[in-house]
PDB file of C-alpha atoms in Angstrom:
ATOM      1  CA  MET A  14      13.894 -11.178  32.046  1.00 58.00           C
ATOM      2  CA  LYS A  15      14.734 -13.836  29.666  1.00 81.00           C
ATOM      3  CA  SER A  16      16.915 -12.883  26.117  1.00 85.00           C
ATOM      4  CA  TYR A  17      18.588 -15.484  24.408  1.00 90.00           C
ATOM      5  CA  ILE A  18      20.699 -14.611  21.163  1.00 91.00           C
ATOM      6  CA  PHE A  19      21.312 -17.132  18.252  1.00 94.00           C
ATOM      7  CA  LYS A  20      24.787 -16.123  16.097  1.00 93.00           C
ATOM      8  CA  ASN A  21      26.336 -17.715  14.806  1.00 91.00           C
ATOM      9  CA  PRO A  22      30.232 -17.360  12.380  1.00 89.00           C
ATOM     10  CA  LYS A  23      29.062 -20.621   9.936  1.00 87.00           C
ATOM     11  CA  LEU A  24      26.330 -18.696   9.246  1.00 89.00           C
ATOM     12  CA  ASP A  25      26.913 -15.008   9.637  1.00 90.00           C
ATOM     13  CA  PHE A  26      24.991 -13.424   7.283  1.00 90.00           C
ATOM     14  CA  ILE A  27      22.624 -13.462   9.982  1.00 93.00           C
ATOM     15  CA  GLU A  28      21.378 -12.472  13.329  1.00 94.00           C
ATOM     16  CA  LEU A  29      18.043 -13.107  16.346  1.00 94.00           C
ATOM     17  CA  ARG A  30      17.602 -11.572  19.627  1.00 92.00           C
ATOM     18  CA  TYR A  31      14.251 -12.938  21.930  1.00 91.00           C
ATOM     19  CA  VAL A  32      13.876 -10.671  24.743  1.00 88.00           C
ATOM     20  CA  GLU A  33      10.926 -12.133  27.011  1.00 85.00           C
ATOM     21  CA  ASP A  34       9.772  -9.358  28.748  1.00 83.00           C
ATOM     22  CA  ILE A  35       9.835  -5.768  26.316  1.00 80.00           C
ATOM     23  CA  LYS A  36      12.242  -2.633  27.786  1.00 82.00           C
ATOM     24  CA  ASP A  37      11.932   1.154  25.850  1.00 81.00           C
ATOM     25  CA  CYS A  38      14.414   1.628  24.039  1.00 81.00           C
ATOM     26  CA  VAL A  39      14.294   5.469  23.344  1.00 76.00           C
ATOM     27  CA  LYS A  40      17.618   6.804  22.484  1.00 76.00           C
ATOM     28  CA  MET A  41      17.329   6.722  18.045  1.00 80.00           C
ATOM     29  CA  HIS A  42      19.767   4.865  17.106  1.00 81.00           C
ATOM     30  CA  LEU A  43      20.734   2.881  13.279  1.00 82.00           C
ATOM     31  CA  HIS A  44      21.065  -0.378  12.039  1.00 88.00           C
ATOM     32  CA  GLU A  45      23.913  -1.634   9.794  1.00 88.00           C
ATOM     33  CA  GLU A  46      21.461  -4.588   9.468  1.00 92.00           C
ATOM     34  CA  LEU A  47      18.586  -4.367   7.951  1.00 94.00           C
ATOM     35  CA  THR A  48      15.416  -5.669  10.559  1.00 94.00           C
ATOM     36  CA  ILE A  49      12.671  -7.894  10.781  1.00 96.00           C
ATOM     37  CA  THR A  50      10.627  -8.092  14.546  1.00 95.00           C
ATOM     38  CA  ALA A  51       7.398  -9.261  15.681  1.00 95.00           C
ATOM     39  CA  ILE A  52       6.456  -9.490  19.065  1.00 93.00           C
ATOM     40  CA  LYS A  53       3.377 -11.612  20.999  1.00 92.00           C
ATOM     41  CA  LYS A  54       2.259 -10.020  23.350  1.00 90.00           C
ATOM     42  CA  GLY A  55       1.080  -5.950  23.648  1.00 88.00           C
ATOM     43  CA  SER A  56       2.323  -3.526  21.533  1.00 89.00           C
ATOM     44  CA  LEU A  57       5.254  -1.364  19.604  1.00 88.00           C
ATOM     45  CA  LYS A  58       6.032   2.147  18.750  1.00 89.00           C
ATOM     46  CA  LEU A  59       8.382   2.733  15.807  1.00 91.00           C
ATOM     47  CA  ILE A  60       8.969   6.224  15.712  1.00 90.00           C
ATOM     48  CA  PHE A  61      11.335   7.131  13.027  1.00 90.00           C
ATOM     49  CA  ASN A  62      12.165  10.629  12.410  1.00 84.00           C
ATOM     50  CA  ASP A  63       8.935  12.338  10.766  1.00 81.00           C
ATOM     51  CA  THR A  64       6.408   9.353  11.785  1.00 90.00           C
ATOM     52  CA  PHE A  65       5.872   6.057  13.431  1.00 91.00           C
ATOM     53  CA  ILE A  66       4.156   3.297  13.105  1.00 91.00           C
ATOM     54  CA  GLU A  67       2.456   1.087  16.084  1.00 92.00           C
ATOM     55  CA  LEU A  68       3.460  -2.904  15.904  1.00 92.00           C
ATOM     56  CA  LYS A  69       0.662  -5.363  17.469  1.00 93.00           C
ATOM     57  CA  PRO A  70       0.559  -9.328  17.433  1.00 94.00           C
ATOM     58  CA  ASN A  71       0.404 -10.084  14.136  1.00 96.00           C
ATOM     59  CA  GLU A  72       2.106  -8.391  12.320  1.00 96.00           C
ATOM     60  CA  ILE A  73       5.734  -7.334  11.343  1.00 95.00           C
ATOM     61  CA  VAL A  74       7.270  -5.184  10.683  1.00 95.00           C
ATOM     62  CA  ILE A  75      11.050  -4.759   8.859  1.00 94.00           C
ATOM     63  CA  ILE A  76      13.508  -1.531   8.940  1.00 93.00           C
ATOM     64  CA  ASN A  77      16.567  -1.243   6.268  1.00 91.00           C
ATOM     65  CA  SER A  78      19.777  -0.571   7.178  1.00 89.00           C
ATOM     66  CA  GLN A  79      20.257   3.360   8.108  1.00 87.00           C
ATOM     67  CA  ILE A  80      17.828   4.317   9.448  1.00 89.00           C
ATOM     68  CA  PRO A  81      16.640   6.539  12.315  1.00 87.00           C
ATOM     69  CA  HIS A  82      14.322   4.725  14.918  1.00 88.00           C
ATOM     70  CA  SER A  83      13.205   4.571  18.295  1.00 86.00           C
ATOM     71  CA  ALA A  84      10.746   2.187  20.368  1.00 87.00           C
ATOM     72  CA  THR A  85       8.272   3.220  23.157  1.00 87.00           C
ATOM     73  CA  THR A  86       6.480  -0.104  24.831  1.00 85.00           C
ATOM     74  CA  ASN A  87       2.590   1.253  24.865  1.00 78.00           C
ATOM     75  CA  GLU A  88       1.427  -1.328  27.132  1.00 73.00           C
ATOM     76  CA  LYS A  89       2.916  -4.387  29.515  1.00 79.00           C
ATOM     77  CA  SER A  90       4.805  -6.374  25.905  1.00 77.00           C
ATOM     78  CA  LYS A  91       6.202  -9.927  26.003  1.00 81.00           C
ATOM     79  CA  ASP A  92       8.079 -11.823  23.711  1.00 87.00           C
ATOM     80  CA  GLY A  93       9.974  -9.714  21.201  1.00 90.00           C
ATOM     81  CA  TYR A  94      12.355 -11.083  17.979  1.00 94.00           C
ATOM     82  CA  VAL A  95      14.599  -8.937  15.820  1.00 94.00           C
ATOM     83  CA  LEU A  96      16.052 -11.018  13.565  1.00 96.00           C
ATOM     84  CA  TYR A  97      19.179  -8.555  11.932  1.00 95.00           C
ATOM     85  CA  LEU A  98      20.178 -10.060   7.958  1.00 94.00           C
ATOM     86  CA  LYS A  99      22.714  -8.487   6.348  1.00 92.00           C
ATOM     87  CA  LYS A 100      21.486  -6.814   2.685  1.00 88.00           C
ATOM     88  CA  ASP A 101      24.759  -9.158   1.293  1.00 88.00           C
ATOM     89  CA  TYR A 102      22.888 -11.995   1.945  1.00 86.00           C
ATOM     90  CA  LEU A 103      19.926 -10.610   0.777  1.00 85.00           C
ATOM     91  CA  LYS A 104      21.282  -9.173  -2.499  1.00 82.00           C
ATOM     92  CA  ASN A 105      23.151 -12.847  -3.296  1.00 78.00           C
ATOM     93  CA  LEU A 106      19.863 -14.530  -4.033  1.00 75.00           C
ATOM     94  CA  ASP A 107      17.874 -11.462  -5.891  1.00 75.00           C
ATOM     95  CA  PHE A 108      15.636 -10.613  -3.434  1.00 79.00           C
ATOM     96  CA  ASN A 109      15.899  -6.275  -2.153  1.00 78.00           C
ATOM     97  CA  PHE A 110      14.059  -3.830  -0.450  1.00 83.00           C
ATOM     98  CA  SER A 111      14.090  -0.469  -0.943  1.00 79.00           C
ATOM     99  CA  SER A 112      11.563   0.823   1.114  1.00 83.00           C
ATOM    100  CA  ALA A 113      12.428   2.892   4.535  1.00 87.00           C
ATOM    101  CA  PHE A 114      10.516   0.010   6.445  1.00 90.00           C
ATOM    102  CA  GLU A 115       6.759  -1.646   6.192  1.00 90.00           C
ATOM    103  CA  LEU A 116       3.904  -2.606   8.781  1.00 92.00           C
ATOM    104  CA  ILE A 117       3.764  -5.878   7.313  1.00 92.00           C
ATOM    105  CA  LYS A 118      -0.389  -6.741   8.382  1.00 91.00           C
ATOM    106  CA  ASN A 119      -0.120 -10.517   6.860  1.00 91.00           C
ATOM    107  CA  LYS A 120      -0.898 -13.399  10.209  1.00 93.00           C
ATOM    108  CA  ASN A 121       0.671 -16.369   7.304  1.00 92.00           C
ATOM    109  CA  ILE A 122       4.656 -14.159   6.894  1.00 92.00           C
ATOM    110  CA  TYR A 123       4.034 -13.060  11.324  1.00 95.00           C
ATOM    111  CA  LYS A 124       3.496 -17.083  11.308  1.00 95.00           C
ATOM    112  CA  SER A 125       6.147 -17.453   8.814  1.00 94.00           C
ATOM    113  CA  PHE A 126       8.526 -15.208  10.932  1.00 96.00           C
ATOM    114  CA  ILE A 127       7.489 -16.722  13.952  1.00 96.00           C
ATOM    115  CA  LYS A 128       8.331 -21.057  12.940  1.00 95.00           C
ATOM    116  CA  LEU A 129      11.592 -19.747  11.722  1.00 96.00           C
ATOM    117  CA  CYS A 130      13.208 -16.628  14.616  1.00 96.00           C
ATOM    118  CA  ASP A 131      11.867 -20.915  16.331  1.00 95.00           C
ATOM    119  CA  CYS A 132      14.035 -22.899  14.816  1.00 93.00           C
ATOM    120  CA  LEU A 133      17.110 -20.696  14.951  1.00 95.00           C
ATOM    121  CA  LEU A 134      16.620 -20.132  18.883  1.00 94.00           C
ATOM    122  CA  ASP A 135      16.543 -24.799  18.842  1.00 92.00           C
ATOM    123  CA  ILE A 136      19.432 -25.995  20.018  1.00 88.00           C
ATOM    124  CA  LYS A 137      18.713 -29.396  18.837  1.00 86.00           C
ATOM    125  CA  VAL A 138      18.227 -28.067  15.517  1.00 85.00           C
ATOM    126  CA  SER A 139      21.958 -28.165  13.221  1.00 84.00           C
ATOM    127  CA  LEU A 140      22.753 -25.378  11.119  1.00 85.00           C
ATOM    128  CA  ILE A 141      21.892 -26.875   7.393  1.00 83.00           C
ATOM    129  CA  GLU A 142      18.482 -26.875   9.311  1.00 85.00           C
ATOM    130  CA  LYS A 143      17.998 -23.439   9.688  1.00 89.00           C
ATOM    131  CA  GLU A 144      20.014 -21.760   6.768  1.00 88.00           C
ATOM    132  CA  GLU A 145      16.958 -23.201   4.522  1.00 84.00           C
ATOM    133  CA  ASN A 146      14.205 -22.235   7.049  1.00 86.00           C
ATOM    134  CA  LEU A 147      16.289 -18.396   6.638  1.00 91.00           C
ATOM    135  CA  TYR A 148      16.343 -19.040   3.141  1.00 85.00           C
ATOM    136  CA  LEU A 149      12.705 -20.215   2.311  1.00 84.00           C
ATOM    137  CA  PHE A 150      11.076 -17.169   4.764  1.00 90.00           C
ATOM    138  CA  CYS A 151      13.287 -14.986   2.911  1.00 88.00           C
ATOM    139  CA  LEU A 152      11.676 -16.948  -0.574  1.00 81.00           C
ATOM    140  CA  ALA A 153       8.264 -15.909   1.334  1.00 81.00           C
ATOM    141  CA  PHE A 154       8.540 -13.147   2.271  1.00 80.00           C
ATOM    142  CA  PHE A 155       9.692 -10.827  -0.660  1.00 76.00           C
ATOM    143  CA  SER A 156       7.798 -11.873  -2.469  1.00 60.00           C
ATOM    144  CA  PHE A 157       4.909 -11.238  -0.509  1.00 52.00           C
ATOM    145  CA  GLU A 158       6.806  -7.583   0.239  1.00 51.00           C
ATOM    146  CA  GLN A 159       7.766  -7.044  -3.624  1.00 53.00           C
ATOM    147  CA  THR A 160       4.439  -8.058  -4.981  1.00 58.00           C
ATOM    148  CA  GLU A 161       2.689  -5.752  -1.887  1.00 59.00           C
ATOM    149  CA  GLN A 162       5.420  -2.920  -3.214  1.00 60.00           C
ATOM    150  CA  ASN A 163       3.878  -3.072  -6.911  1.00 66.00           C
ATOM    151  CA  TYR A 164       0.843  -2.854  -5.103  1.00 65.00           C
ATOM    152  CA  LYS A 165       1.386   0.523  -3.265  1.00 66.00           C
ATOM    153  CA  GLU A 166       2.991   1.951  -6.057  1.00 79.00           C
ATOM    154  CA  GLU A 167      -0.010   1.470  -8.759  1.00 83.00           C
ATOM    155  CA  SER A 168      -1.947   1.837  -6.803  1.00 84.00           C
ATOM    156  CA  THR A 169      -0.273   4.685  -6.040  1.00 88.00           C
ATOM    157  CA  LEU A 170      -0.353   6.539  -9.447  1.00 91.00           C
ATOM    158  CA  ALA A 171      -3.871   5.032 -10.535  1.00 92.00           C
ATOM    159  CA  MET A 172      -4.778   7.376  -7.399  1.00 93.00           C
ATOM    160  CA  ASN A 173      -1.724  10.903 -10.113  1.00 94.00           C
ATOM    161  CA  ILE A 174      -4.142   9.043 -12.351  1.00 94.00           C
ATOM    162  CA  LYS A 175      -7.905   9.483 -10.759  1.00 93.00           C
ATOM    163  CA  LYS A 176      -6.401  13.068  -9.257  1.00 94.00           C
ATOM    164  CA  TYR A 177      -5.486  13.734 -12.592  1.00 94.00           C
ATOM    165  CA  LEU A 178      -8.805  13.001 -14.683  1.00 93.00           C
ATOM    166  CA  ASP A 179     -11.526  15.343 -11.712  1.00 94.00           C
ATOM    167  CA  GLU A 180      -8.815  18.633 -12.351  1.00 94.00           C
ATOM    168  CA  ASN A 181      -8.751  18.070 -16.330  1.00 93.00           C
ATOM    169  CA  TYR A 182     -12.114  15.604 -17.050  1.00 92.00           C
ATOM    170  CA  LEU A 183     -13.629  18.636 -19.501  1.00 93.00           C
ATOM    171  CA  GLU A 184     -10.224  18.538 -21.814  1.00 88.00           C
ATOM    172  CA  GLU A 185     -10.121  17.132 -25.324  1.00 82.00           C
ATOM    173  CA  PHE A 186      -7.210  14.075 -24.991  1.00 77.00           C
ATOM    174  CA  ILE A 187      -6.224  10.780 -27.091  1.00 77.00           C
ATOM    175  CA  LEU A 188      -4.660   7.766 -24.354  1.00 77.00           C
ATOM    176  CA  ASP A 189      -1.904   8.311 -26.299  1.00 75.00           C
ATOM    177  CA  GLU A 190      -1.211  12.215 -25.081  1.00 82.00           C
ATOM    178  CA  PHE A 191      -2.918  11.593 -21.839  1.00 85.00           C
ATOM    179  CA  ALA A 192      -0.199   7.630 -20.946  1.00 85.00           C
ATOM    180  CA  LEU A 193       2.993  10.066 -22.364  1.00 89.00           C
ATOM    181  CA  LYS A 194       2.373  12.961 -18.468  1.00 90.00           C
ATOM    182  CA  PHE A 195       2.816   9.402 -17.181  1.00 91.00           C
ATOM    183  CA  ASP A 196       5.527   7.813 -18.725  1.00 88.00           C
ATOM    184  CA  LEU A 197       3.462   5.089 -19.297  1.00 85.00           C
ATOM    185  CA  THR A 198       2.398   2.805 -22.634  1.00 78.00           C
ATOM    186  CA  VAL A 199      -2.159   2.544 -23.036  1.00 76.00           C
ATOM    187  CA  VAL A 200      -1.880  -1.026 -22.241  1.00 74.00           C
ATOM    188  CA  HIS A 201      -0.291  -0.049 -18.747  1.00 82.00           C
ATOM    189  CA  LEU A 202      -2.512   3.132 -17.839  1.00 86.00           C
ATOM    190  CA  ILE A 203      -5.689   1.340 -18.382  1.00 83.00           C
ATOM    191  CA  ARG A 204      -4.609  -1.035 -16.999  1.00 83.00           C
ATOM    192  CA  VAL A 205      -4.385   0.192 -13.292  1.00 88.00           C
ATOM    193  CA  PHE A 206      -6.663   2.967 -13.052  1.00 89.00           C
ATOM    194  CA  LYS A 207      -9.494   0.452 -14.206  1.00 86.00           C
ATOM    195  CA  LYS A 208      -8.085  -2.296 -10.945  1.00 85.00           C
ATOM    196  CA  GLU A 209      -8.071   0.496  -9.089  1.00 86.00           C
ATOM    197  CA  PHE A 210     -11.428   2.074  -9.208  1.00 86.00           C
ATOM    198  CA  GLY A 211     -13.177  -0.433 -11.334  1.00 81.00           C
ATOM    199  CA  LEU A 212     -14.185   1.917 -14.215  1.00 82.00           C
ATOM    200  CA  PRO A 213     -12.673   2.343 -17.288  1.00 83.00           C
ATOM    201  CA  ILE A 214     -11.375   5.920 -17.963  1.00 87.00           C
ATOM    202  CA  HIS A 215     -13.265   7.048 -20.801  1.00 86.00           C
ATOM    203  CA  SER A 216     -16.433   5.708 -18.164  1.00 86.00           C
ATOM    204  CA  TYR A 217     -14.698   7.524 -15.200  1.00 90.00           C
ATOM    205  CA  ILE A 218     -15.075  10.596 -17.677  1.00 91.00           C
ATOM    206  CA  LEU A 219     -17.886   9.879 -18.790  1.00 90.00           C
ATOM    207  CA  ASN A 220     -19.166   9.609 -15.317  1.00 90.00           C
ATOM    208  CA  LYS A 221     -17.561  13.049 -14.149  1.00 93.00           C
ATOM    209  CA  LYS A 222     -19.277  14.559 -16.829  1.00 94.00           C
ATOM    210  CA  VAL A 223     -22.915  13.030 -15.898  1.00 94.00           C
ATOM    211  CA  HIS A 224     -22.274  14.934 -12.174  1.00 94.00           C
ATOM    212  CA  LEU A 225     -21.221  17.903 -13.317  1.00 96.00           C
ATOM    213  CA  ALA A 226     -24.555  17.995 -15.574  1.00 96.00           C
ATOM    214  CA  LYS A 227     -26.897  16.859 -12.677  1.00 94.00           C
ATOM    215  CA  GLU A 228     -25.094  20.027 -10.542  1.00 91.00           C
ATOM    216  CA  LEU A 229     -25.842  21.786 -12.910  1.00 95.00           C
ATOM    217  CA  LEU A 230     -29.595  21.505 -13.684  1.00 94.00           C
ATOM    218  CA  THR A 231     -29.894  23.188 -10.272  1.00 90.00           C
ATOM    219  CA  SER A 232     -29.935  26.149 -11.604  1.00 89.00           C
ATOM    220  CA  ASN A 233     -31.677  28.458 -14.958  1.00 86.00           C
ATOM    221  CA  ILE A 234     -28.807  27.463 -17.490  1.00 91.00           C
ATOM    222  CA  SER A 235     -30.791  26.136 -20.620  1.00 94.00           C
ATOM    223  CA  ILE A 236     -30.883  22.384 -21.203  1.00 95.00           C
ATOM    224  CA  SER A 237     -28.216  21.891 -24.311  1.00 95.00           C
ATOM    225  CA  GLN A 238     -26.157  25.048 -22.468  1.00 96.00           C
ATOM    226  CA  ILE A 239     -25.896  22.559 -20.089  1.00 96.00           C
ATOM    227  CA  ALA A 240     -25.219  19.706 -22.030  1.00 95.00           C
ATOM    228  CA  GLN A 241     -21.719  22.442 -23.686  1.00 95.00           C
ATOM    229  CA  ASN A 242     -21.011  23.431 -20.454  1.00 96.00           C
ATOM    230  CA  SER A 243     -20.780  19.781 -19.088  1.00 95.00           C
ATOM    231  CA  GLY A 244     -18.803  18.664 -22.183  1.00 93.00           C
ATOM    232  CA  PHE A 245     -21.536  16.687 -23.713  1.00 93.00           C
ATOM    233  CA  PHE A 246     -21.403  16.715 -28.169  1.00 88.00           C
ATOM    234  CA  ASP A 247     -25.151  17.702 -27.340  1.00 93.00           C
ATOM    235  CA  GLN A 248     -28.251  17.349 -25.435  1.00 94.00           C
ATOM    236  CA  SER A 249     -29.173  13.957 -26.628  1.00 94.00           C
ATOM    237  CA  HIS A 250     -25.457  12.993 -25.397  1.00 91.00           C
ATOM    238  CA  LEU A 251     -26.379  14.163 -22.397  1.00 95.00           C
ATOM    239  CA  ASN A 252     -30.381  11.683 -22.688  1.00 95.00           C
ATOM    240  CA  ARG A 253     -28.850   9.291 -23.379  1.00 92.00           C
ATOM    241  CA  SER A 254     -25.846   9.378 -20.835  1.00 92.00           C
ATOM    242  CA  PHE A 255     -27.827  10.738 -17.293  1.00 93.00           C
ATOM    243  CA  LYS A 256     -30.679   8.272 -17.723  1.00 90.00           C
ATOM    244  CA  ARG A 257     -28.341   5.414 -18.182  1.00 88.00           C
ATOM    245  CA  ILE A 258     -26.622   6.594 -14.390  1.00 87.00           C
ATOM    246  CA  PHE A 259     -29.408   7.867 -12.749  1.00 87.00           C
ATOM    247  CA  GLN A 260     -32.525   6.513 -14.665  1.00 88.00           C
ATOM    248  CA  ILE A 261     -34.600   9.723 -15.614  1.00 90.00           C
ATOM    249  CA  THR A 262     -33.760  12.282 -18.782  1.00 94.00           C
ATOM    250  CA  PRO A 263     -32.123  15.851 -17.325  1.00 94.00           C
ATOM    251  CA  LYS A 264     -35.655  17.159 -17.516  1.00 93.00           C
ATOM    252  CA  GLU A 265     -37.577  14.636 -15.940  1.00 91.00           C
ATOM    253  CA  TYR A 266     -34.502  14.712 -13.249  1.00 89.00           C
ATOM    254  CA  GLN A 267     -34.653  19.155 -13.419  1.00 87.00           C
ATOM    255  CA  LYS A 268     -38.851  19.044 -13.389  1.00 84.00           C
ATOM    256  CA  ASN A 269     -38.383  17.184  -9.896  1.00 79.00           C
ATOM    257  CA  ILE A 270     -36.231  19.930  -8.279  1.00 74.00           C
ATOM    258  CA  PHE A 271     -38.362  23.052  -9.000  1.00 60.00           C
ATOM    259  CA  SER A 272     -41.281  21.536  -8.241  1.00 55.00           C
ATOM    260  CA  LYS A 273     -40.535  21.051  -4.650  1.00 51.00           C
ATOM    261  CA  CYS A 274     -39.529  24.316  -4.467  1.00 47.00           C
TER     262      CYS A 274
END
């Protein structure tokens, strides 16, 4: 089994290990450094306390320091790289990674990481070139990761906003009050929601009300009462909104349903 390690006292903030034939590491363990791992063949199952992820070629996984984990191979896995990076190095560069772990499915980032590993293992490459390549990778990787992390946080925020709307869309509220519930400015609230769902908040609420009215139209309730029950000002307001979405009026929709009963 071929195995190589790059470790140099002049670059004491980094260590790289390469192994040709990847073996299981079933014992839970942790590292004092942040680790970045990639493989070229097969797959690797990384197990954490309450979950697991599967690492494949063209992906990399970053695991924070002090995070217990183990690893098993799901098939014949070859060419594994593990980069150990001290957190102080990242701190000095104003880079930060706060998640426990993250699976990055980005082919360009993967290629950049493999290129860095090859550079570090090449004895013909000078230390200054190795260090420069490490910095450039960290600049690209952690900038990407921060963007991904921000996106995930905003996506989660948008889902929480949607959940609240789904449960309370019949209530009367203004955006200022709504934004306060999520500790946001109105501008941020509007931007996050529209970016995730492609609709302004008021359009989403109107859409929910129209679909509620559509369900109620299958009953014997009068259309004027349906308008009131689904949060419209009056029947004409319901008519306009309903026709805008379904291209027919509520009365026409109801008539077509009952004519087939």
